[in-house]
Amino acid sequence: MKNLKLIPYFLLCMSIGCLIACSDDNGVVPEPDIVPDDTSEGYISVEATPDNWDGAKRADISYQILVYSFADSNGDKYGDINGLISKLDYINSLGVKAIWLSPIHPSPSYHGYDVIDYTKVNPKFGTDDDFNRLITEAHKRDIKIYLDYVLNHTSTEHSWFQQAKASAVNEFRNYYIFSQDPATDIREGKVDMISSESGKGYNAAEWFSVAGDDVRACYKFVLDWSNPYKPTVTVVQGNRADINENTAANTGNDRFIWFGKDVCKKFFDKGNGIFELTVDFISDWGFLIRTSDDPSWPVGTKYGAVSEDSKLRLGVPFVLNNSVAANIVFSNMDIWKYHSHFYTASFADLNYGKVSALATSPVFQEMTDAAKGWIDRGVDGFRLDAVKHIYHNAKSDENPVFLKKFYDELNTYYKGKGKTDELYVVGEVLSDAEEVAPYYKGLPALFEFSFWYRLEWAINNGTGRYFAKDILSYQQLYRTNRENYIEATKLSNHDEDRTGLKFDRSEAKEKLAAVVLLTAAGAPYIYYGEELGFYGITKEGNGDQHVREPMQWGDDTTTDYMGGINRSSVESVAEQQQDETSLLNTYLAFTKLRNTYSAMAMGAMSKHDVYNESNEKYNNIAAWYRTKGSEKILVLHNFGSTPTELSLSDHVEKAIGVSGKVWMKEGDKLTIKLGGYSSVVYKIVQ
């Protein structure tokens, strides 16, 4: 046994994880009790003495950044590329091999997932020269740049869609999915991207209307609200002499019509529940009835059709609906509908046509050409958004086939530029491992959501013995589809509640999760702020921005990209860098450790002979080996809150990583005591 050092008790109580936390007013849960050294039992504290890191980035660690929330360089409080460049040394200190940038393309939204130009940089983030400098400065530090790439849909403000909706006959019309009768067209197999055989087929909530020409007429609208449970509207040709603006003060019992380009006009109250208004009507989408003219449109104030398939005929009373409240369209309107799988009118799904005919698909060529342009500029890879939603045929293999064609074309182009490695492309399939696995037929890397789902459950339930078995079972699934698969492991990301929230702000659990991520197999991703303990608030009912809060630097580069965002009460980067016991320093220690040892970075993962799923007595212990060539490493974690004593027959050379509190004593066998939520990593003599 080498390099296991005795630490005096007063120093021990200053080391990582040794302080006993009490529940505070902010709701932080207590940390586990810490067992002090008991020299009468022969225990001494275990101190890690890893080999010196030679600086090689073996571990393939990536770091996810949202540019708008990361770092501001010009004082406008909106994150930008130059702000990111100023933080590259910090990112490099984490031993990061690559940065994944969430969408940097021009977009009308803050999040950027509704792209209006795939070839350009959002001017809010900076210039083309700024981006080129980012590539140069990142590559100087041996850091690659991966771009988020949205294949499923564009913004409806994209020039392609603007031209496509203008006419049923133009070159961009087939870039998107248009139909006048989606239910029938899907049933008859006329929509290549959607199949009724999937069990989903037509979903009215995924279709939004556009019209060819404006409806222009003088109409008289009569509302009959005498039965408030079944109000109606009747529309007839009007007399222009009757057009009159109602400027009376609002009474709280008013009715309004909304149409065209955000036109909102108030009805005249005729008494007994009857309201009338004659207007010069111009609209390409129809109209809605409102009980409020508040531009925030309070819930419950909108009355429309039960569906857009229910059309209004002049002179016939039309029953108003307050639950669905779809746009009310006239029977003579030339209405077309476009598809948006994400239930938002601002997204328009792309139409690639039959997957067997991608070679002749103009939109496929446009999307691959734009991606090749980024490769020309030095981008090293792509993260593909929502890849299971490109084709909407859940039971088919169309998406994996599509992705293979997309990847092969880009990889061939990449290698044609003299690259000796393979192009890195990782896909997002937000599903369990069983559904993710077939996508390895198309892509070399996929995010492993099951890793995080399983880890969160295991730590919160104090159950570690199944973890290695589960991870190895996922690997077996992946291997049947691709031998050289890359499992992109992670904790939370920009679409999920933060790790800190899932662990009720227990720093001990957050440290444990980080150490598990950085000692298990896979190519790990760190979501910015995770290393500081960000917890935010739950997404449900609150919005995504609360899991995308500004990075806390402790200097004037901290952003404020959107008002009203909950900010986690954690120490800043500057503060945590100075605190040896901080969560940030746990990340720094274990990213360095993973980069130091090839077995930790790239080694095969295997179960421990004793501490595994069959050992009920040690339900809280997660254990595995990482092996590469002649190098073998043993990893032990305590997923429980109370200390646990273990006996090891492994031929241990030294401890190379410790998180929390670990003690040992020697005898016929090495005995260790793992504190609650603690970890130890040993180098094994082979």
XYZ file of C-alpha atoms in Angstrom:
686
model
C 0.000 0.000 0.000
C 1.495 3.341 -1.079
C 0.798 6.992 -0.374
C -2.105 6.616 2.092
C -1.557 9.488 4.521
C -2.772 10.158 8.035
C -4.542 13.524 8.369
C -4.963 15.166 11.791
C -8.623 15.430 12.825
C -8.682 19.238 12.913
C -7.532 19.282 9.267
C -9.905 16.508 8.324
C -12.859 18.627 9.409
C -11.783 21.263 6.907
C -11.631 18.849 3.973
C -14.215 18.156 1.265
C -17.611 17.115 2.582
C -16.677 17.245 6.274
C -18.924 20.098 7.406
C -22.327 19.090 8.763
C -24.943 21.263 7.084
C -28.171 22.336 8.734
C -31.379 23.082 6.914
C -31.487 26.797 6.191
C -34.178 29.286 5.305
C -33.550 28.636 1.610
C -34.587 25.013 1.956
C -31.158 23.375 1.616
C -31.371 19.839 2.959
C -28.947 18.617 5.653
C -25.850 16.797 4.464
C -25.050 13.321 5.830
C -23.383 12.933 9.200
C -19.621 12.568 9.028
C -17.851 9.920 11.070
C -14.611 11.316 12.563
C -11.379 9.354 12.591
C -11.472 6.652 15.233
C -7.865 5.669 15.693
C -8.906 3.130 18.354
C -10.472 1.174 15.487
C -7.298 1.595 13.452
C -8.816 3.834 10.790
C -6.882 6.560 9.031
C -8.166 9.017 6.442
C -7.550 8.263 2.789
C -5.921 11.051 0.803
C -5.747 10.933 -2.981
C -2.302 11.014 -4.592
C -2.906 10.798 -8.349
C -0.119 10.817 -10.911
C 0.719 14.162 -12.473
C -1.426 15.005 -15.476
C 0.657 15.423 -18.624
C -1.856 17.873 -20.146
C -3.256 15.485 -22.783
C -7.057 15.692 -23.061
C -7.868 12.006 -23.127
C -11.284 12.213 -21.496
C -13.392 13.667 -24.353
C -15.290 15.956 -21.957
C -17.652 18.480 -23.563
C -19.146 21.638 -22.078
C -22.612 22.915 -23.075
C -23.029 26.689 -23.402
C -25.984 28.943 -24.169
C -24.223 31.982 -25.620
C -26.912 34.454 -24.540
C -26.637 33.497 -20.866
C -22.906 32.738 -20.595
C -20.739 35.884 -20.676
C -21.197 39.501 -21.818
C -18.293 41.450 -23.308
C -19.852 44.824 -24.159
C -22.017 45.734 -21.184
C -25.427 45.156 -22.790
C -25.991 42.214 -20.408
C -26.602 39.848 -23.340
C -24.118 37.017 -23.747
C -21.937 37.149 -26.836
C -19.095 35.403 -28.621
C -16.410 37.744 -27.319
C -17.634 37.118 -23.789
C -17.249 33.392 -24.426
C -13.739 33.913 -25.782
C -12.810 35.738 -22.568
C -13.800 32.610 -20.591
C -11.949 30.015 -22.663
C -9.194 29.707 -20.080
C -11.790 28.868 -17.423
C -13.349 26.248 -19.700
C -9.893 24.895 -20.476
C -9.197 24.523 -16.739
C -12.014 21.953 -16.651
C -10.042 19.761 -19.056
C -12.725 20.242 -21.692
C -12.099 18.836 -25.172
C -15.107 20.455 -26.875
C -17.769 23.142 -26.454
C -21.326 22.564 -27.625
C -22.920 25.900 -28.527
C -26.698 25.957 -28.445
C -28.030 27.615 -31.637
C -25.997 30.622 -32.755
C -27.981 31.269 -35.951
C -30.231 34.317 -36.466
C -33.599 33.731 -34.838
C -36.577 35.755 -33.608
C -36.501 33.971 -30.221
C -33.995 34.102 -27.385
C -33.397 30.341 -27.503
C -32.594 30.149 -31.223
C -34.330 26.872 -32.062
C -36.430 28.633 -34.718
C -33.732 29.435 -37.253
C -34.121 32.037 -39.991
C -30.705 31.530 -41.653
C -28.516 28.442 -41.217
C -25.480 30.081 -42.807
C -25.029 33.094 -40.530
C -24.203 34.097 -36.953
C -26.887 35.847 -34.925
C -25.774 39.518 -34.898
C -26.801 39.751 -31.236
C -23.906 37.372 -30.518
C -21.313 39.104 -32.683
C -19.852 39.172 -36.161
C -18.457 36.541 -38.499
C -14.984 37.740 -37.519
C -15.839 37.206 -33.840
C -16.888 33.637 -34.590
C -13.753 32.977 -36.616
C -11.681 34.250 -33.695
C -13.559 31.908 -31.341
C -12.606 28.953 -33.545
C -8.966 30.074 -33.599
C -8.722 30.708 -29.849
C -10.516 27.480 -28.947
C -8.278 25.412 -31.220
C -5.183 27.014 -29.645
C -6.360 25.432 -26.381
C -7.133 22.065 -28.002
C -10.871 22.743 -27.648
C -13.246 21.784 -30.450
C -16.432 23.660 -31.348
C -19.725 21.839 -31.958
C -22.778 23.701 -33.276
C -26.390 22.953 -32.436
C -28.145 22.184 -35.720
C -31.939 22.075 -36.054
C -32.987 19.651 -38.803
C -36.640 19.236 -37.920
C -38.027 22.712 -38.609
C -37.260 26.363 -39.366
C -38.771 29.573 -38.109
C -41.839 30.722 -40.013
C -39.811 33.905 -40.518
C -37.225 32.018 -42.577
C -37.150 33.307 -46.173
C -37.909 29.783 -47.410
C -41.202 29.698 -45.530
C -42.108 33.263 -46.388
C -41.797 32.380 -50.066
C -43.415 28.975 -49.621
C -46.602 30.332 -48.067
C -47.010 33.085 -50.666
C -48.118 30.715 -53.398
C -49.043 27.086 -53.895
C -46.785 27.045 -56.949
C -43.187 28.057 -56.240
C -39.846 26.304 -55.718
C -40.006 26.551 -51.907
C -43.521 25.145 -51.469
C -42.199 21.581 -51.141
C -39.626 22.621 -48.536
C -42.455 22.386 -45.996
C -45.474 20.186 -45.283
C -48.644 21.858 -46.616
C -52.141 20.415 -46.880
C -55.710 21.659 -47.166
C -57.052 18.438 -45.644
C -54.295 16.913 -43.481
C -56.386 14.098 -42.024
C -57.340 12.785 -45.460
C -53.899 13.335 -46.987
C -52.194 11.441 -44.141
C -54.718 8.616 -44.311
C -54.159 8.305 -48.058
C -50.357 8.300 -47.671
C -49.822 11.646 -49.390
C -47.670 13.163 -46.590
C -44.253 11.496 -46.776
C -43.114 12.767 -43.366
C -46.129 11.451 -41.447
C -47.736 8.029 -41.397
C -51.106 7.121 -39.897
C -49.682 3.637 -39.340
C -47.524 5.041 -36.539
C -50.612 5.228 -34.363
C -50.372 9.015 -34.294
C -51.313 10.152 -37.781
C -53.353 13.360 -37.891
C -53.177 15.621 -34.833
C -55.087 18.879 -35.275
C -52.932 20.635 -32.652
C -49.880 20.213 -34.920
C -51.391 22.050 -37.911
C -51.555 25.823 -38.395
C -53.274 27.853 -41.088
C -51.970 30.151 -43.757
C -54.083 31.687 -46.520
C -53.266 32.529 -50.089
C -55.050 35.899 -50.390
C -56.640 38.289 -47.914
C -60.396 38.187 -47.436
C -61.531 41.770 -48.092
C -65.164 42.797 -47.536
C -67.507 44.971 -45.536
C -69.061 42.593 -43.005
C -71.618 43.018 -40.247
C -70.919 40.806 -37.200
C -73.775 40.006 -34.791
C -73.025 38.290 -31.476
C -75.801 36.568 -29.563
C -74.632 36.130 -25.966
C -78.107 35.614 -24.519
C -77.051 32.060 -23.728
C -73.514 32.506 -22.319
C -72.928 28.736 -22.527
C -73.580 28.705 -26.271
C -72.833 32.148 -27.761
C -73.004 32.534 -31.540
C -71.723 34.881 -34.197
C -73.540 35.584 -37.477
C -71.777 37.360 -40.340
C -73.563 39.059 -43.246
C -72.600 41.530 -45.941
C -72.490 45.000 -44.412
C -73.176 48.551 -45.512
C -70.094 50.768 -45.507
C -72.242 53.659 -44.281
C -72.711 51.698 -41.034
C -68.963 51.377 -40.307
C -68.399 53.129 -36.995
C -65.688 52.973 -34.342
C -66.880 52.226 -30.799
C -64.845 54.551 -28.580
C -66.935 54.206 -25.413
C -65.124 53.397 -22.177
C -64.820 49.722 -21.359
C -67.473 48.412 -18.975
C -66.138 44.942 -18.148
C -68.938 43.363 -20.182
C -67.531 44.231 -23.591
C -66.954 42.076 -26.656
C -64.173 42.538 -29.219
C -63.282 41.151 -32.639
C -59.650 40.413 -33.487
C -58.571 39.918 -37.115
C -55.924 40.688 -39.731
C -52.673 42.304 -38.625
C -53.502 42.541 -34.900
C -56.682 44.590 -35.430
C -58.914 44.669 -32.343
C -62.282 46.495 -32.404
C -65.061 46.756 -29.822
C -68.681 45.748 -30.475
C -71.665 47.981 -29.759
C -73.800 46.539 -26.933
C -77.428 46.446 -28.150
C -78.763 44.984 -24.916
C -80.249 41.587 -24.000
C -76.945 39.881 -24.866
C -76.810 41.147 -28.460
C -73.652 42.875 -29.785
C -73.154 44.287 -33.292
C -70.318 45.782 -35.326
C -69.829 46.590 -39.008
C -66.171 46.705 -40.124
C -64.014 46.906 -43.201
C -62.669 43.364 -42.845
C -59.204 42.413 -44.163
C -57.618 39.160 -42.930
C -55.760 36.155 -44.301
C -56.389 33.950 -41.263
C -60.000 34.662 -40.231
C -61.026 36.152 -36.886
C -61.570 35.538 -33.163
C -63.978 36.979 -30.630
C -62.537 38.308 -27.359
C -64.006 39.408 -24.042
C -60.947 41.571 -23.348
C -58.741 43.864 -25.397
C -55.784 43.321 -23.057
C -52.855 42.588 -25.462
C -51.596 39.871 -23.101
C -54.871 38.037 -23.883
C -55.804 36.681 -20.424
C -56.746 33.017 -20.258
C -60.426 32.410 -20.972
C -61.012 35.566 -23.006
C -60.724 33.895 -26.437
C -63.702 32.467 -28.366
C -63.317 30.759 -31.725
C -64.096 27.562 -33.613
C -64.061 24.019 -32.293
C -61.487 23.390 -35.064
C -60.330 25.154 -38.211
C -62.091 22.442 -40.183
C -65.362 23.975 -38.956
C -65.929 26.886 -41.346
C -68.337 29.809 -41.135
C -70.887 30.475 -43.872
C -72.395 33.928 -44.343
C -75.821 34.334 -42.771
C -75.591 31.125 -40.689
C -75.130 31.407 -36.874
C -71.759 29.940 -35.852
C -71.389 28.519 -32.324
C -68.370 29.926 -30.477
C -65.995 27.663 -28.606
C -63.966 28.750 -25.548
C -61.836 25.643 -25.003
C -60.164 24.951 -28.361
C -60.933 28.447 -29.731
C -59.402 27.801 -33.159
C -59.352 30.565 -35.764
C -62.776 31.154 -37.335
C -62.368 30.939 -41.110
C -64.859 31.575 -43.894
C -66.038 28.766 -46.129
C -64.765 30.610 -49.207
C -61.230 31.139 -47.848
C -58.403 29.303 -49.596
C -56.873 28.005 -46.372
C -53.753 25.855 -46.331
C -52.236 24.303 -43.238
C -48.598 23.677 -42.412
C -47.235 21.170 -39.924
C -45.425 21.932 -36.663
C -44.707 18.891 -34.524
C -43.841 21.056 -31.526
C -47.320 22.605 -31.353
C -46.163 26.148 -32.047
C -47.143 28.321 -34.990
C -43.666 29.879 -35.116
C -42.053 26.545 -36.155
C -42.635 25.019 -39.593
C -41.539 21.412 -40.146
C -39.261 20.746 -43.095
C -40.331 18.333 -45.822
C -37.476 16.049 -46.907
C -39.750 13.785 -48.945
C -39.320 10.040 -49.017
C -36.194 8.923 -47.203
C -35.336 6.719 -50.191
C -35.167 9.815 -52.421
C -33.039 12.181 -50.310
C -30.508 12.484 -53.118
C -33.051 14.560 -55.032
C -34.523 16.434 -52.063
C -33.761 20.176 -52.416
C -34.204 20.878 -48.714
C -31.838 18.000 -47.809
C -29.251 19.530 -50.116
C -29.778 22.992 -48.612
C -29.294 21.683 -45.068
C -26.171 19.662 -45.870
C -24.682 22.551 -47.852
C -25.171 24.931 -44.929
C -23.507 22.435 -42.577
C -20.581 22.043 -44.984
C -20.150 25.816 -44.851
C -19.575 25.593 -41.095
C -17.060 22.782 -41.602
C -15.249 25.105 -44.023
C -15.064 27.657 -41.208
C -13.428 25.201 -38.815
C -16.378 23.786 -36.877
C -15.506 20.322 -35.557
C -18.948 18.761 -35.191
C -22.672 19.145 -34.675
C -25.324 18.413 -32.100
C -28.527 17.503 -33.945
C -31.712 18.629 -32.234
C -34.782 16.401 -31.744
C -33.785 13.816 -34.340
C -36.638 11.432 -33.586
C -39.063 14.106 -34.811
C -37.704 14.600 -38.353
C -39.925 11.866 -39.763
C -43.038 11.305 -37.691
C -43.424 7.594 -38.276
C -42.608 6.225 -34.838
C -42.441 2.557 -35.841
C -40.272 2.969 -38.944
C -36.497 3.228 -39.372
C -36.773 6.396 -41.475
C -35.004 8.658 -38.977
C -31.931 6.420 -38.518
C -31.729 5.999 -42.312
C -32.051 9.760 -42.823
C -29.374 10.451 -40.198
C -26.945 7.966 -41.751
C -27.307 9.670 -45.143
C -26.873 13.094 -43.537
C -23.841 11.974 -41.507
C -22.158 10.093 -44.354
C -22.406 13.085 -46.681
C -20.931 15.456 -44.091
C -18.256 13.016 -42.924
C -17.129 12.416 -46.512
C -16.879 16.162 -47.036
C -15.025 16.601 -43.717
C -12.452 13.933 -44.543
C -12.123 15.335 -48.052
C -10.655 18.443 -46.438
C -7.702 16.393 -45.201
C -9.067 15.405 -41.784
C -7.807 12.086 -40.478
C -10.441 11.657 -37.758
C -14.179 11.106 -38.138
C -16.591 14.038 -37.999
C -18.251 14.211 -34.580
C -22.053 14.351 -34.676
C -24.221 13.683 -31.601
C -27.984 13.295 -31.767
C -30.673 14.126 -29.254
C -33.199 11.315 -28.864
C -35.128 12.252 -25.744
C -36.062 8.698 -24.767
C -34.919 5.710 -22.758
C -32.008 3.567 -23.929
C -34.243 1.042 -25.729
C -35.575 3.720 -28.093
C -32.212 5.464 -28.406
C -30.272 2.343 -29.428
C -31.542 2.022 -33.067
C -30.388 5.564 -33.786
C -26.780 4.358 -33.550
C -27.399 2.916 -37.025
C -27.349 6.513 -38.205
C -25.024 8.467 -35.909
C -21.762 7.776 -34.060
C -22.859 9.514 -30.841
C -26.144 9.910 -28.957
C -27.064 11.459 -25.644
C -27.711 8.830 -22.999
C -30.700 10.163 -21.076
C -31.107 6.826 -19.294
C -27.765 7.414 -17.552
C -29.156 10.517 -15.838
C -32.605 9.064 -15.197
C -31.071 6.052 -13.521
C -28.457 8.021 -11.578
C -30.982 10.512 -10.197
C -33.241 7.688 -9.002
C -30.345 5.699 -7.560
C -28.895 8.564 -5.494
C -32.266 9.816 -4.265
C -33.169 6.262 -3.237
C -29.791 5.351 -1.751
C -29.496 2.375 -4.110
C -26.170 1.892 -5.872
C -25.839 -1.833 -6.470
C -27.751 -1.885 -9.782
C -26.060 1.109 -11.388
C -23.124 -0.622 -13.113
C -25.413 -3.413 -14.327
C -27.805 -0.861 -15.835
C -25.078 1.091 -17.622
C -23.593 -2.106 -19.031
C -27.038 -3.220 -20.243
C -27.401 0.071 -22.151
C -23.994 -0.500 -23.732
C -25.074 -3.946 -24.874
C -28.097 -2.412 -26.615
C -25.951 0.188 -28.351
C -23.328 -2.336 -29.432
C -25.888 -4.339 -31.424
C -26.310 -1.279 -33.685
C -22.801 0.207 -33.764
C -19.610 -1.350 -32.453
C -17.796 1.958 -31.989
C -20.726 3.818 -30.387
C -20.096 6.985 -28.347
C -22.462 7.284 -25.379
C -22.713 10.993 -24.570
C -23.389 10.864 -20.835
C -24.741 13.844 -18.907
C -26.598 15.030 -15.856
C -29.231 17.674 -16.671
C -29.320 19.948 -19.726
C -31.130 23.039 -21.055
C -34.425 21.167 -21.476
C -34.556 19.569 -18.011
C -34.875 20.618 -14.393
C -31.430 21.328 -12.999
C -29.467 18.618 -11.189
C -29.353 20.748 -8.042
C -33.154 20.932 -7.961
C -33.517 17.184 -8.471
C -31.289 16.664 -5.427
C -33.075 19.253 -3.258
C -29.924 21.390 -3.291
C -27.870 18.775 -1.451
C -24.273 19.636 -2.302
C -23.172 16.167 -1.184
C -25.500 14.536 -3.727
C -24.415 16.976 -6.441
C -20.762 16.142 -5.791
C -21.548 12.446 -5.894
C -23.424 12.785 -9.211
C -20.516 14.741 -10.699
C -18.004 12.113 -9.597
C -20.157 9.285 -10.969
C -20.421 11.101 -14.313
C -16.647 11.558 -14.431
C -15.711 8.014 -13.357
C -18.222 6.016 -15.446
C -17.886 4.982 -19.080
C -18.943 7.382 -21.820
C -18.028 10.788 -23.207
C -19.401 13.164 -20.550
C -21.066 16.543 -21.053
C -21.135 19.263 -18.395
C -23.993 21.767 -18.660
C -22.682 25.224 -17.745
C -23.520 26.156 -14.149
C -23.773 22.509 -13.125
C -20.274 22.830 -11.689
C -21.487 25.704 -9.477
C -24.596 23.932 -8.222
C -27.273 25.794 -10.203
C -30.759 24.609 -9.234
C -33.159 27.184 -10.734
C -36.845 26.330 -10.432
C -38.875 23.630 -12.104
C -39.644 24.110 -15.796
C -43.233 22.983 -15.494
C -45.473 26.020 -15.415
C -42.505 28.409 -15.222
C -40.623 28.215 -18.525
C -37.298 27.029 -19.890
C -35.466 30.245 -19.032
C -35.337 29.225 -15.360
C -33.037 26.297 -16.203
C -30.966 28.592 -18.460
C -30.038 31.277 -15.950
C -27.014 33.578 -16.347
C -23.624 32.109 -15.491
C -22.388 33.588 -12.232
C -18.836 34.821 -12.742
C -18.461 37.282 -9.897
C -17.481 40.016 -12.375
C -19.036 42.394 -14.901
C -19.375 39.717 -17.607
C -22.444 38.191 -15.914
C -25.457 38.462 -18.227
C -29.072 39.465 -17.683
C -30.503 38.285 -20.978
C -34.121 38.092 -19.775
C -35.804 39.748 -16.815
C -37.452 37.799 -14.029
C -35.236 34.726 -14.163
C -34.718 32.928 -10.875
C -31.025 32.966 -9.934
C -29.570 30.164 -7.876
C -28.121 31.242 -4.543
C -24.686 29.749 -5.074
C -21.164 31.111 -4.864
C -19.753 32.507 -8.089
C -16.910 31.040 -10.113
C -14.491 33.480 -8.468
C -15.636 32.473 -4.972
C -15.696 28.734 -5.599
C -12.242 28.786 -7.144
C -10.916 29.968 -3.778
C -12.812 27.341 -1.755
C -11.081 23.946 -1.720
C -14.307 22.233 -0.608
C -16.489 23.745 -3.347
C -18.468 21.817 -5.928
C -16.431 23.530 -8.651
C -13.208 22.163 -7.194
C -14.725 18.686 -7.108
C -15.361 19.002 -10.859
C -11.841 20.344 -11.413
C -10.271 17.466 -9.475
C -12.180 14.723 -11.276
C -11.986 16.145 -14.802
C -8.231 16.277 -14.258
C -8.240 12.722 -12.916
C -10.213 11.471 -15.932
C -7.744 13.126 -18.275
C -4.757 11.716 -16.375
C -5.568 8.021 -16.706
C -6.356 6.334 -20.014
C -8.442 3.697 -18.223
C -10.604 6.431 -16.672
C -10.964 8.241 -19.991
C -11.448 5.395 -22.434
C -11.347 2.143 -20.490
C -13.940 -0.602 -20.584
C -16.349 -0.639 -17.659
C -17.020 -3.878 -15.795
C -18.832 -4.909 -12.633
C -17.088 -5.578 -9.326
C -17.000 -9.243 -8.324
C -18.452 -8.625 -4.854
C -20.203 -5.268 -4.782
C -22.791 -5.581 -7.543
C -26.533 -6.025 -8.098
C -26.572 -9.409 -6.328
C -25.191 -8.061 -3.033
C -28.286 -7.016 -1.065
C -26.277 -6.280 2.088
C -24.489 -3.432 0.312
C -27.512 -1.999 -1.470
C -26.058 1.533 -1.314
C -22.700 0.717 -2.920
C -22.009 1.289 -6.619
C -18.744 -0.257 -7.785
C -16.998 -0.935 -11.077
C -13.647 -1.286 -12.786
C -12.277 0.747 -15.671
C -9.623 -1.104 -17.652
C -7.454 -0.207 -20.628
C -4.429 -2.282 -21.531
C -2.348 -2.865 -18.407
C -4.068 -0.061 -16.473
C -6.918 -0.997 -14.125
C -8.879 1.291 -11.828
C -11.447 0.511 -9.144
C -14.282 2.990 -8.531
C -16.408 2.886 -5.365
C -19.366 5.138 -4.510
C -21.684 5.268 -1.509
C -25.130 6.287 -2.796
C -26.464 6.293 0.766
C -26.378 8.920 3.515
C -24.700 6.791 6.191
C -21.104 5.487 6.334
C -20.513 1.951 5.117
C -17.591 -0.376 5.855
C -16.246 -2.490 2.992
C -13.638 -5.231 2.773
C -11.520 -5.311 -0.394
C -9.479 -8.210 -1.728
C -8.276 -6.117 -4.693
C -4.526 -5.508 -4.858
C -4.643 -1.736 -4.366
C -1.635 0.386 -5.335
C -2.947 3.776 -4.156
C -5.983 6.036 -3.959
C -6.037 8.468 -6.874
C -9.367 10.189 -6.240
C -11.453 10.952 -3.143
C -14.684 12.900 -2.746
C -16.337 13.246 0.633
C -14.823 11.235 3.492
C -13.098 7.891 3.194
C -11.131 5.998 5.865
C -9.109 2.791 5.723
C -7.325 0.253 7.874
C -5.086 -2.600 6.868
C -5.325 -6.199 7.966
C -5.695 -9.524 6.199
C -7.762 -7.491 3.753
C -7.972 -3.790 3.163
C -11.003 -2.357 4.957
C -12.388 0.998 3.970
C -15.176 3.108 5.401
C -17.053 5.225 2.862
C -18.828 8.251 4.314
C -22.325 9.147 3.163
C -22.398 10.202 -0.532
C -18.635 9.675 -0.728
C -16.413 8.157 -3.405
C -12.941 6.704 -3.734
C -10.970 5.714 -6.842
C -8.060 3.255 -6.574
C -5.343 2.298 -8.988
C -5.087 -1.487 -9.007
C -1.847 -3.446 -9.295
C -2.094 -5.769 -12.296
